Short mmCIF file of C-alpha atoms in Angstrom, two decimals:
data_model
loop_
_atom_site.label_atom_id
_atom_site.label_comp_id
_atom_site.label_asym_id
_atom_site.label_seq_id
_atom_site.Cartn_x
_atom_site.Cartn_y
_atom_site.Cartn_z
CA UNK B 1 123.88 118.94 152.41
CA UNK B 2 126.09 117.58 154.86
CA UNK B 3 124.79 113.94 156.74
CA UNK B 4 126.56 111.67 159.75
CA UNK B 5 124.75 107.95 159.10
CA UNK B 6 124.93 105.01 161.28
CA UNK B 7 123.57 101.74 159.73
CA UNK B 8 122.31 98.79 161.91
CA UNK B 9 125.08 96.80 161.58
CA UNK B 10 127.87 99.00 161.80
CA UNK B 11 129.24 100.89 164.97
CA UNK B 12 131.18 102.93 162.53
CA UNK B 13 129.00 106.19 161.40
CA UNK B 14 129.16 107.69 157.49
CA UNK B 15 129.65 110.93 156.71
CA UNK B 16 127.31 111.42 153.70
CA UNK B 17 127.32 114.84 151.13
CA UNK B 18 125.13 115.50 148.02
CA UNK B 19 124.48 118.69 146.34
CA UNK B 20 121.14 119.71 146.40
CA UNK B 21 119.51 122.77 144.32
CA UNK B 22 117.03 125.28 145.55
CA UNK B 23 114.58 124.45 143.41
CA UNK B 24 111.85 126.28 145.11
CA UNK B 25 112.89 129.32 142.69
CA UNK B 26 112.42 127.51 139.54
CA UNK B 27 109.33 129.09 137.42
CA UNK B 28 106.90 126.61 135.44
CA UNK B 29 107.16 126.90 131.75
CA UNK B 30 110.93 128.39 132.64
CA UNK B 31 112.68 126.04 134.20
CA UNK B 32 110.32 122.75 133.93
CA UNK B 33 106.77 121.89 132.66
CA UNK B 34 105.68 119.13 134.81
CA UNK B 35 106.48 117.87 138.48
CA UNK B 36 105.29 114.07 139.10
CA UNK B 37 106.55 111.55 142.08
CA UNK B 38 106.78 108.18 141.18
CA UNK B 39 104.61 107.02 144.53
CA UNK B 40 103.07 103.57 144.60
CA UNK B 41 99.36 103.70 145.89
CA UNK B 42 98.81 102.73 149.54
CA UNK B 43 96.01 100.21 147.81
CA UNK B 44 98.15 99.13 145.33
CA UNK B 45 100.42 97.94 148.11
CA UNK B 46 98.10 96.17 150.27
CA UNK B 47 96.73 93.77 147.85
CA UNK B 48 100.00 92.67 146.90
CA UNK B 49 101.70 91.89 150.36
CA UNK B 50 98.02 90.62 150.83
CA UNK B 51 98.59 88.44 147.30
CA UNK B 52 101.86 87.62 148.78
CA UNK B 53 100.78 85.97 152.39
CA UNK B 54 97.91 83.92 150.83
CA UNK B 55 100.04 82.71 147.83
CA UNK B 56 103.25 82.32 149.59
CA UNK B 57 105.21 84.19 147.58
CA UNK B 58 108.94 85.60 148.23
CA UNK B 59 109.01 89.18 148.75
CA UNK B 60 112.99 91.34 148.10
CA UNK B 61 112.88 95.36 148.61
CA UNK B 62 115.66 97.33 146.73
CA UNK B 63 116.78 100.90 147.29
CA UNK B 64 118.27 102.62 144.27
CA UNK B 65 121.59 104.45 145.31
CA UNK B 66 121.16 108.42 143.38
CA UNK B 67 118.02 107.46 141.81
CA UNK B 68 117.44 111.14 140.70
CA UNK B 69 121.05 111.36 139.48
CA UNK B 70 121.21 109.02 136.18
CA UNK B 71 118.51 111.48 133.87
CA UNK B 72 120.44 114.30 131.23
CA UNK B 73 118.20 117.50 132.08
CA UNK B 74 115.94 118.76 128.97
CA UNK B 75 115.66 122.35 129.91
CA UNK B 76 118.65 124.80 130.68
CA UNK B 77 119.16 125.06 134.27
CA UNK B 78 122.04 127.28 135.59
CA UNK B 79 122.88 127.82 139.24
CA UNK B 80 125.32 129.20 142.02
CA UNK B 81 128.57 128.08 142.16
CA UNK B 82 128.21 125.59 145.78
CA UNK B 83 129.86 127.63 148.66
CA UNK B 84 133.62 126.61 148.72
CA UNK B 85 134.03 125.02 144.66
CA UNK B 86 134.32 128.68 143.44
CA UNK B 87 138.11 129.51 141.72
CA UNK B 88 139.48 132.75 142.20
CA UNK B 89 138.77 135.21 139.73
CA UNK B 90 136.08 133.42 138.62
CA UNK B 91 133.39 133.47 141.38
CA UNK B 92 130.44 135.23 139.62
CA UNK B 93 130.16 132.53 137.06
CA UNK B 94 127.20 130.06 137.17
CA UNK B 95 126.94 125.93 136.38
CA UNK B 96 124.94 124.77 133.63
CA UNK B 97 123.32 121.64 135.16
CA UNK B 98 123.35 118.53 132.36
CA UNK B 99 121.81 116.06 134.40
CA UNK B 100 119.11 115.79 137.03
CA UNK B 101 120.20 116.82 140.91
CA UNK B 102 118.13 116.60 143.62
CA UNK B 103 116.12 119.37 144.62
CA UNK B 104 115.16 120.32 140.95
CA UNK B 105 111.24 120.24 140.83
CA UNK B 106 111.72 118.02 137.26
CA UNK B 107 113.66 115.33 138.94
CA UNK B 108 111.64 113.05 140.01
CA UNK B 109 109.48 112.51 137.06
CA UNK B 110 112.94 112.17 135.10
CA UNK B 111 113.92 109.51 137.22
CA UNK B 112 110.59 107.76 136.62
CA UNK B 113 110.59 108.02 132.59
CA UNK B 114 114.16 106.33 133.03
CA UNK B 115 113.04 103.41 135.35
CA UNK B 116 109.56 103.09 133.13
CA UNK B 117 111.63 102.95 129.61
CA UNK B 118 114.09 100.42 131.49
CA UNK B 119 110.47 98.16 132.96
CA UNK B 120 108.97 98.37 129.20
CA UNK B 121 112.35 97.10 127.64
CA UNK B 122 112.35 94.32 130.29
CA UNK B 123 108.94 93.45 128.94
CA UNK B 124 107.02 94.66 132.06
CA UNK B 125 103.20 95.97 132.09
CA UNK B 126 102.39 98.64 133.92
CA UNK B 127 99.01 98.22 135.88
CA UNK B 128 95.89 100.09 134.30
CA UNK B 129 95.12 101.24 138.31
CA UNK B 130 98.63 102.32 139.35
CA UNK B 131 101.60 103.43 137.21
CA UNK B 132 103.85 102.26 140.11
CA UNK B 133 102.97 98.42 139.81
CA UNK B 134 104.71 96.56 137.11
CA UNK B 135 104.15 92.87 136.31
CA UNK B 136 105.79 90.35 134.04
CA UNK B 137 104.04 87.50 133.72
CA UNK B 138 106.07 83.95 132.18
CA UNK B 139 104.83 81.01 130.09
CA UNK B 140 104.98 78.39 133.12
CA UNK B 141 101.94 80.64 134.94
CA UNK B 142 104.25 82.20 137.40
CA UNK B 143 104.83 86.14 137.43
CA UNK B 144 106.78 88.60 139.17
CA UNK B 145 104.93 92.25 140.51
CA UNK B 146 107.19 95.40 141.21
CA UNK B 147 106.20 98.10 143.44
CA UNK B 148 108.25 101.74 143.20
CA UNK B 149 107.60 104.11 145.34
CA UNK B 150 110.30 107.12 144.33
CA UNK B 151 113.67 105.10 144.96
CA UNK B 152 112.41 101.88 147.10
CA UNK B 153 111.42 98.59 145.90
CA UNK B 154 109.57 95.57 146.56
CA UNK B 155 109.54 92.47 144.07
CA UNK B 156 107.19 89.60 144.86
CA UNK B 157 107.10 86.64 142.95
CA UNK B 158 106.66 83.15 143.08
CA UNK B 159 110.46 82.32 141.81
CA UNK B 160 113.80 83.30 143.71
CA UNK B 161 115.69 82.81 141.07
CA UNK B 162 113.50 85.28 138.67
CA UNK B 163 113.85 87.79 141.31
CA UNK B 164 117.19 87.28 141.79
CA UNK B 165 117.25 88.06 137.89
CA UNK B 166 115.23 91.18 137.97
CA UNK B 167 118.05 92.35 140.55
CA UNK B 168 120.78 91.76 138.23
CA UNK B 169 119.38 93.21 135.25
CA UNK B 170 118.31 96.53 137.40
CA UNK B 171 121.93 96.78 138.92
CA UNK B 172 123.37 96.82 135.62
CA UNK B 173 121.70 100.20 134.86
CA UNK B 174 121.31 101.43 138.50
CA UNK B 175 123.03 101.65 141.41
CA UNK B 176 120.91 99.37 143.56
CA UNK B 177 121.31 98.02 147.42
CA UNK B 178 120.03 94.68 147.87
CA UNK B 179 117.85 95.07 150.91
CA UNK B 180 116.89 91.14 150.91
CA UNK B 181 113.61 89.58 151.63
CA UNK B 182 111.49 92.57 153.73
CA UNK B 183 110.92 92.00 157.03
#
């Protein structure tokens, strides 16, 4: 998939390219067992910007860069050579896939078992309500709350320089952009 991308702040366009699978032919109980998408609820979201205004707290949003990209595939997935990568004499051979790509109907609930397992070793709680909410709360009284919905972010907390923590700690096993306080 081929994408031309002008940011905000830039007058200079980017040319963007991923590889994306035709997942629409893969069979359940073949190719995957479950399909889940890690989507905060709308409720979930509106008491916490709602906790947010009346408590004053600071509120970041993060975008993980190829969230669906950093999760080894469990099943055997094969597909087409992509249109142009195939070398002569070899053209009818296929690609075993070893990690998640996007398009695959397993993906996203990949990506979420790797975010969850990195939120539980972070000491994080997942909400009893919403699997998407994740809250860490510290000796001194003050906590910090986590909203995913697939690849996006918000933290709000009480403490800029926990959040700014939670940031570091997540770009060391993701690719993250800093998106700043949400406007």
């Amino acid at each position: 998939m081929f994408k031309l991308k002008s940011e905000e702040n830039n007058s200079q366009p980017r040319y963007k390219a991923w590889l994306v699978v035709k997942g629409f032919g893969q069979k359940k109980g073949i190719d995957f067992e479950e399909i889940f998408s890690p989507m905060v609820k709308m409720s979930s979201i509106i008491v916490v910007l709602g906790l947010a205004v009346s408590l004053n707290l600071e509120i970041n949003q993060l975008d993980v860069k190829i969230a669906f990209l950093h999760d080894d595939l469990e099943e055997d997935i094969y597909m087409v050579q992509p249109e142009g990568f195939a070398i002569k004499g070899k053209e009818n051979f296929v690609c075993r896939l070893r990690k998640s790509l996007y398009g695959l109907k397993q993906t996203p609930k990949q990506w979420y078992r790797n975010f969850d397992s990195f939120m539980m070793d972070h000491v994080y709680d997942k909400t009893y309500s919403d699997h998407c909410v994740f809250v860490k709360k510290f000796p001194n009284g003050k906590y910090i709350i986590l909203l995913l919905y697939v690849d996006d972010m918000l933290i709000v907390g009480h403490d800029k320089n926990d959040i700014q923590s939670l940031k570091r700690e997540l770009s060391k096993s993701f690719a993250m952009k800093d998106l700043g306080p949400t406007k």
